[in-house]
DNA sequence: TATTGTTATACTCTATAACTATA
DNA sequence: TATAGTTATAGAGTATAACAATA
């Protein structure tokens, strides 16, 4: 083990850690609530402490959902953010990059790269705005419209996976609870 | 505008885009559903197309929740993942790094850096396991236990913010729906 | 002066691979 | 051989700052 070894070790630009002298009570593990692993009697790692935290559950769920989305749309190589960009442009052709970025909560600097990639694939095109020559009007190409229709069918399949995972009613309740965040 | 300008432009390792000839119908914007901005009558950007997508709502909600967590625990400089690591170690002292990583769905390589930072701040310590000298038993330091108690009070305040945002009942329903992901 | 799109940088997070010391 | 911890690297994603063209 490099860390904590007695031999001097080379560390590039990282602060020295774990001074060898400091070691806490290495005896029988006792948890911070005073009980000796009472939450481990089932052999699993106790996480009661995180159970009441909305953010933790939401994070884990979001990871699952995105992974399923990426898997389900893997054959067409479209990720969630790319899908959301194409969907917004498809429903609102002519939007500027700023407008799309604001609507989706994406940094405009990042949208540049997302659009570069979609434009290379000839799914989206930038058109110079006639009224404001600083801005681009965004459109789907003919190919992009056809492709988006397919992406939407796959996304619907993905939504069915979500419904299978948490239950149809729960999915609908979830969408209702989070409707402000759409 | 550098992009699409007629003058030659230097592009480092990026594929040439937007051949100047190809420009889609720049006329009146018409959306891909065939209706002319029927979803824009209120002056807002239509997103009906994303409304039924659980992943999108969950992503936006998760961003909000994490930002509030980071803000609420900003004074103690603890981020969600650091909090979850300390909480699991606090509730299950003596766990190995692998066990913590698996339980929280973190890459073990990433946990190394997370623990480096927590160890530098003397909140967590690695103790060589007596039974398996490859592994470290993880413990909170005395300082870590005191600190975690304070973090938990702040996290509880954060949860109240969540309840204010989506409603007390909705928060509880959400936790129930997502209980499998804890 | 302010805004749009762009470029660039830095930092976080994720995903991998390889290395070491152990088992 | 396999596993635990570590190091390193590459790709997303996020957050900023600065710049040119245009308003």
PDB file of C-alpha atoms in Angstrom, chain A:
ATOM      1  CA  UNK A   1       0.000   0.000   0.000  1.00  0.00           C
ATOM      2  CA  UNK A   2       1.605   3.240  -1.064  1.00  0.00           C
ATOM      3  CA  UNK A   3      -0.415   5.353   1.306  1.00  0.00           C
ATOM      4  CA  UNK A   4       0.697   5.206   4.948  1.00  0.00           C
ATOM      5  CA  UNK A   5       3.816   3.288   4.114  1.00  0.00           C
ATOM      6  CA  UNK A   6       6.866   4.141   6.177  1.00  0.00           C
ATOM      7  CA  UNK A   7       9.018   4.672   3.102  1.00  0.00           C
ATOM      8  CA  UNK A   8       9.040   8.194   1.709  1.00  0.00           C
ATOM      9  CA  UNK A   9       6.683   8.526  -1.195  1.00  0.00           C
ATOM     10  CA  UNK A  10       6.528  10.865  -4.120  1.00  0.00           C
ATOM     11  CA  UNK A  11       3.348  12.897  -4.222  1.00  0.00           C
ATOM     12  CA  UNK A  12       2.754  15.336  -7.052  1.00  0.00           C
ATOM     13  CA  UNK A  13       1.000  18.465  -5.843  1.00  0.00           C
ATOM     14  CA  UNK A  14      -1.014  16.658  -3.213  1.00  0.00           C
ATOM     15  CA  UNK A  15      -0.857  17.504   0.456  1.00  0.00           C
ATOM     16  CA  UNK A  16       0.730  14.927   2.705  1.00  0.00           C
ATOM     17  CA  UNK A  17      -1.903  12.922   4.497  1.00  0.00           C
ATOM     18  CA  UNK A  18      -2.269  10.410   7.273  1.00  0.00           C
ATOM     19  CA  UNK A  19       0.603  11.307   9.540  1.00  0.00           C
ATOM     20  CA  UNK A  20       1.689   7.884  10.675  1.00  0.00           C
ATOM     21  CA  UNK A  21       1.125   8.528  14.363  1.00  0.00           C
ATOM     22  CA  UNK A  22      -2.574   9.287  14.370  1.00  0.00           C
ATOM     23  CA  UNK A  23      -4.755   6.177  14.537  1.00  0.00           C
ATOM     24  CA  UNK A  24      -8.163   6.027  16.161  1.00  0.00           C
ATOM     25  CA  UNK A  25      -9.433   3.252  18.478  1.00  0.00           C
ATOM     26  CA  UNK A  26      -8.948   0.179  16.323  1.00  0.00           C
ATOM     27  CA  UNK A  27     -10.995  -2.040  18.646  1.00  0.00           C
ATOM     28  CA  UNK A  28     -14.498  -3.426  18.257  1.00  0.00           C
ATOM     29  CA  UNK A  29     -16.446  -1.295  15.859  1.00  0.00           C
ATOM     30  CA  UNK A  30     -19.143   0.672  17.593  1.00  0.00           C
ATOM     31  CA  UNK A  31     -21.328   3.045  15.672  1.00  0.00           C
ATOM     32  CA  UNK A  32     -21.800   6.708  16.433  1.00  0.00           C
ATOM     33  CA  UNK A  33     -25.254   6.193  17.867  1.00  0.00           C
ATOM     34  CA  UNK A  34     -23.744   4.114  20.636  1.00  0.00           C
ATOM     35  CA  UNK A  35     -25.294   0.867  19.491  1.00  0.00           C
ATOM     36  CA  UNK A  36     -22.961  -1.865  18.323  1.00  0.00           C
ATOM     37  CA  UNK A  37     -24.092  -2.391  14.749  1.00  0.00           C
ATOM     38  CA  UNK A  38     -27.707  -2.796  15.690  1.00  0.00           C
ATOM     39  CA  UNK A  39     -28.537  -1.795  12.147  1.00  0.00           C
ATOM     40  CA  UNK A  40     -26.382  -4.545  10.728  1.00  0.00           C
ATOM     41  CA  UNK A  41     -28.174  -7.498  12.255  1.00  0.00           C
ATOM     42  CA  UNK A  42     -29.498  -8.480   8.844  1.00  0.00           C
ATOM     43  CA  UNK A  43     -25.991  -8.587   7.442  1.00  0.00           C
ATOM     44  CA  UNK A  44     -26.552  -5.543   5.277  1.00  0.00           C
ATOM     45  CA  UNK A  45     -25.006  -2.144   5.565  1.00  0.00           C
ATOM     46  CA  UNK A  46     -27.273   0.136   7.527  1.00  0.00           C
ATOM     47  CA  UNK A  47     -28.365   3.241   5.744  1.00  0.00           C
ATOM     48  CA  UNK A  48     -31.232   4.308   7.965  1.00  0.00           C
ATOM     49  CA  UNK A  49     -29.407   7.571   8.320  1.00  0.00           C
ATOM     50  CA  UNK A  50     -29.834   8.320   4.627  1.00  0.00           C
ATOM     51  CA  UNK A  51     -33.340   6.941   4.329  1.00  0.00           C
ATOM     52  CA  UNK A  52     -35.100  10.206   5.062  1.00  0.00           C
ATOM     53  CA  UNK A  53     -33.077  12.218   2.589  1.00  0.00           C
ATOM     54  CA  UNK A  54     -34.983  13.124  -0.557  1.00  0.00           C
ATOM     55  CA  UNK A  55     -31.865  14.169  -2.421  1.00  0.00           C
ATOM     56  CA  UNK A  56     -30.175  10.817  -1.971  1.00  0.00           C
ATOM     57  CA  UNK A  57     -33.134   8.783  -3.238  1.00  0.00           C
ATOM     58  CA  UNK A  58     -33.642  11.169  -6.132  1.00  0.00           C
ATOM     59  CA  UNK A  59     -29.976  10.983  -7.103  1.00  0.00           C
ATOM     60  CA  UNK A  60     -29.956   7.196  -7.142  1.00  0.00           C
ATOM     61  CA  UNK A  61     -33.219   7.096  -9.067  1.00  0.00           C
ATOM     62  CA  UNK A  62     -31.980   9.629 -11.585  1.00  0.00           C
ATOM     63  CA  UNK A  63     -28.867   7.570 -12.219  1.00  0.00           C
ATOM     64  CA  UNK A  64     -31.014   4.512 -12.865  1.00  0.00           C
ATOM     65  CA  UNK A  65     -33.351   6.406 -15.174  1.00  0.00           C
ATOM     66  CA  UNK A  66     -30.545   7.953 -17.219  1.00  0.00           C
ATOM     67  CA  UNK A  67     -28.751   4.637 -17.534  1.00  0.00           C
ATOM     68  CA  UNK A  68     -31.938   3.028 -18.818  1.00  0.00           C
ATOM     69  CA  UNK A  69     -32.486   5.923 -21.225  1.00  0.00           C
ATOM     70  CA  UNK A  70     -28.931   5.662 -22.548  1.00  0.00           C
ATOM     71  CA  UNK A  71     -29.274   1.886 -22.910  1.00  0.00           C
ATOM     72  CA  UNK A  72     -32.700   2.073 -24.574  1.00  0.00           C
ATOM     73  CA  UNK A  73     -31.555   4.747 -27.026  1.00  0.00           C
ATOM     74  CA  UNK A  74     -28.092   3.238 -27.370  1.00  0.00           C
ATOM     75  CA  UNK A  75     -28.709   1.915 -30.882  1.00  0.00           C
ATOM     76  CA  UNK A  76     -29.352   5.458 -32.124  1.00  0.00           C
ATOM     77  CA  UNK A  77     -26.567   6.942 -29.973  1.00  0.00           C
ATOM     78  CA  UNK A  78     -28.656   9.669 -28.370  1.00  0.00           C
ATOM     79  CA  UNK A  79     -28.175  10.780 -24.791  1.00  0.00           C
ATOM     80  CA  UNK A  80     -30.785  12.463 -22.578  1.00  0.00           C
ATOM     81  CA  UNK A  81     -29.486  15.999 -23.119  1.00  0.00           C
ATOM     82  CA  UNK A  82     -29.248  15.563 -26.875  1.00  0.00           C
ATOM     83  CA  UNK A  83     -32.795  14.239 -26.869  1.00  0.00           C
ATOM     84  CA  UNK A  84     -34.073  17.206 -24.878  1.00  0.00           C
ATOM     85  CA  UNK A  85     -32.345  19.668 -27.213  1.00  0.00           C
ATOM     86  CA  UNK A  86     -33.831  18.053 -30.305  1.00  0.00           C
ATOM     87  CA  UNK A  87     -37.257  17.839 -28.719  1.00  0.00           C
ATOM     88  CA  UNK A  88     -37.314  21.536 -27.836  1.00  0.00           C
ATOM     89  CA  UNK A  89     -36.090  22.564 -31.283  1.00  0.00           C
ATOM     90  CA  UNK A  90     -38.581  20.225 -32.926  1.00  0.00           C
ATOM     91  CA  UNK A  91     -41.457  21.725 -30.975  1.00  0.00           C
ATOM     92  CA  UNK A  92     -40.222  25.304 -31.369  1.00  0.00           C
ATOM     93  CA  UNK A  93     -38.282  25.737 -34.591  1.00  0.00           C
ATOM     94  CA  UNK A  94     -36.409  28.984 -35.001  1.00  0.00           C
ATOM     95  CA  UNK A  95     -35.390  29.354 -31.366  1.00  0.00           C
ATOM     96  CA  UNK A  96     -32.021  30.960 -30.672  1.00  0.00           C
ATOM     97  CA  UNK A  97     -29.270  29.105 -28.843  1.00  0.00           C
ATOM     98  CA  UNK A  98     -29.741  31.349 -25.821  1.00  0.00           C
ATOM     99  CA  UNK A  99     -33.446  30.549 -25.708  1.00  0.00           C
ATOM    100  CA  UNK A 100     -32.830  26.794 -25.859  1.00  0.00           C
ATOM    101  CA  UNK A 101     -30.062  26.991 -23.269  1.00  0.00           C
ATOM    102  CA  UNK A 102     -32.225  28.972 -20.854  1.00  0.00           C
ATOM    103  CA  UNK A 103     -35.226  26.737 -21.340  1.00  0.00           C
ATOM    104  CA  UNK A 104     -33.281  23.564 -20.638  1.00  0.00           C
ATOM    105  CA  UNK A 105     -31.008  24.993 -17.953  1.00  0.00           C
ATOM    106  CA  UNK A 106     -27.890  24.274 -20.017  1.00  0.00           C
ATOM    107  CA  UNK A 107     -24.906  26.627 -20.152  1.00  0.00           C
ATOM    108  CA  UNK A 108     -24.831  28.365 -23.525  1.00  0.00           C
ATOM    109  CA  UNK A 109     -21.156  27.439 -23.828  1.00  0.00           C
ATOM    110  CA  UNK A 110     -22.058  23.796 -23.497  1.00  0.00           C
ATOM    111  CA  UNK A 111     -24.915  24.023 -25.973  1.00  0.00           C
ATOM    112  CA  UNK A 112     -22.380  25.096 -28.607  1.00  0.00           C
ATOM    113  CA  UNK A 113     -20.698  21.694 -28.418  1.00  0.00           C
ATOM    114  CA  UNK A 114     -23.980  19.796 -28.231  1.00  0.00           C
ATOM    115  CA  UNK A 115     -25.156  21.553 -31.406  1.00  0.00           C
ATOM    116  CA  UNK A 116     -21.801  21.019 -33.110  1.00  0.00           C
ATOM    117  CA  UNK A 117     -22.276  17.293 -32.659  1.00  0.00           C
ATOM    118  CA  UNK A 118     -25.933  17.305 -33.750  1.00  0.00           C
ATOM    119  CA  UNK A 119     -25.110  19.502 -36.732  1.00  0.00           C
ATOM    120  CA  UNK A 120     -22.286  17.176 -37.787  1.00  0.00           C
ATOM    121  CA  UNK A 121     -24.797  14.358 -37.784  1.00  0.00           C
ATOM    122  CA  UNK A 122     -27.091  16.540 -39.908  1.00  0.00           C
ATOM    123  CA  UNK A 123     -29.896  16.335 -37.395  1.00  0.00           C
ATOM    124  CA  UNK A 124     -29.995  20.042 -36.561  1.00  0.00           C
ATOM    125  CA  UNK A 125     -28.983  23.146 -38.486  1.00  0.00           C
ATOM    126  CA  UNK A 126     -28.106  26.694 -37.511  1.00  0.00           C
ATOM    127  CA  UNK A 127     -29.627  29.389 -39.684  1.00  0.00           C
ATOM    128  CA  UNK A 128     -28.519  33.003 -39.428  1.00  0.00           C
ATOM    129  CA  UNK A 129     -31.333  35.068 -38.053  1.00  0.00           C
ATOM    130  CA  UNK A 130     -32.527  37.763 -40.409  1.00  0.00           C
ATOM    131  CA  UNK A 131     -33.653  40.052 -37.604  1.00  0.00           C
ATOM    132  CA  UNK A 132     -30.701  39.694 -35.219  1.00  0.00           C
ATOM    133  CA  UNK A 133     -27.533  38.783 -37.004  1.00  0.00           C
ATOM    134  CA  UNK A 134     -25.809  37.824 -33.759  1.00  0.00           C
ATOM    135  CA  UNK A 135     -28.101  34.866 -33.248  1.00  0.00           C
ATOM    136  CA  UNK A 136     -28.853  31.555 -34.913  1.00  0.00           C
ATOM    137  CA  UNK A 137     -32.293  30.185 -35.575  1.00  0.00           C
ATOM    138  CA  UNK A 138     -32.265  26.482 -34.816  1.00  0.00           C
ATOM    139  CA  UNK A 139     -34.109  23.943 -36.933  1.00  0.00           C
ATOM    140  CA  UNK A 140     -34.260  20.212 -37.335  1.00  0.00           C
ATOM    141  CA  UNK A 141     -33.178  18.973 -40.731  1.00  0.00           C
ATOM    142  CA  UNK A 142     -35.489  16.654 -42.653  1.00  0.00           C
ATOM    143  CA  UNK A 143     -33.296  13.838 -41.444  1.00  0.00           C
ATOM    144  CA  UNK A 144     -33.523  15.219 -37.906  1.00  0.00           C
ATOM    145  CA  UNK A 145     -37.323  15.172 -38.001  1.00  0.00           C
ATOM    146  CA  UNK A 146     -37.395  11.564 -39.133  1.00  0.00           C
ATOM    147  CA  UNK A 147     -34.798  10.628 -36.550  1.00  0.00           C
ATOM    148  CA  UNK A 148     -36.596  12.432 -33.719  1.00  0.00           C
ATOM    149  CA  UNK A 149     -39.770  10.491 -34.463  1.00  0.00           C
ATOM    150  CA  UNK A 150     -37.808   7.295 -33.923  1.00  0.00           C
ATOM    151  CA  UNK A 151     -36.110   8.656 -30.803  1.00  0.00           C
ATOM    152  CA  UNK A 152     -39.548   9.446 -29.386  1.00  0.00           C
ATOM    153  CA  UNK A 153     -40.713   5.898 -29.934  1.00  0.00           C
ATOM    154  CA  UNK A 154     -37.633   4.617 -28.104  1.00  0.00           C
ATOM    155  CA  UNK A 155     -38.105   7.200 -25.339  1.00  0.00           C
ATOM    156  CA  UNK A 156     -41.664   5.960 -24.898  1.00  0.00           C
ATOM    157  CA  UNK A 157     -40.273   2.447 -24.506  1.00  0.00           C
ATOM    158  CA  UNK A 158     -37.904   3.818 -21.882  1.00  0.00           C
ATOM    159  CA  UNK A 159     -40.845   5.390 -20.032  1.00  0.00           C
ATOM    160  CA  UNK A 160     -42.485   1.978 -19.955  1.00  0.00           C
ATOM    161  CA  UNK A 161     -39.350   0.639 -18.252  1.00  0.00           C
ATOM    162  CA  UNK A 162     -39.704   3.378 -15.626  1.00  0.00           C
ATOM    163  CA  UNK A 163     -43.337   2.410 -15.099  1.00  0.00           C
ATOM    164  CA  UNK A 164     -42.303  -1.239 -14.696  1.00  0.00           C
ATOM    165  CA  UNK A 165     -39.638  -0.240 -12.197  1.00  0.00           C
ATOM    166  CA  UNK A 166     -41.669   1.973  -9.841  1.00  0.00           C
ATOM    167  CA  UNK A 167     -45.231   1.166 -10.908  1.00  0.00           C
ATOM    168  CA  UNK A 168     -47.534   2.889 -13.358  1.00  0.00           C
ATOM    169  CA  UNK A 169     -49.423   4.860 -10.706  1.00  0.00           C
ATOM    170  CA  UNK A 170     -46.221   5.885  -8.938  1.00  0.00           C
ATOM    171  CA  UNK A 171     -44.716   7.143 -12.176  1.00  0.00           C
ATOM    172  CA  UNK A 172     -47.765   9.298 -12.789  1.00  0.00           C
ATOM    173  CA  UNK A 173     -47.752  10.586  -9.225  1.00  0.00           C
ATOM    174  CA  UNK A 174     -44.066  11.399  -9.563  1.00  0.00           C
ATOM    175  CA  UNK A 175     -44.653  13.381 -12.755  1.00  0.00           C
ATOM    176  CA  UNK A 176     -47.438  15.227 -10.994  1.00  0.00           C
ATOM    177  CA  UNK A 177     -45.315  16.050  -7.934  1.00  0.00           C
ATOM    178  CA  UNK A 178     -42.443  17.271 -10.088  1.00  0.00           C
ATOM    179  CA  UNK A 179     -44.532  19.057 -12.720  1.00  0.00           C
ATOM    180  CA  UNK A 180     -43.065  22.429 -11.691  1.00  0.00           C
ATOM    181  CA  UNK A 181     -39.621  21.232 -12.724  1.00  0.00           C
ATOM    182  CA  UNK A 182     -40.522  20.479 -16.322  1.00  0.00           C
TER     183      UNK A 182
END
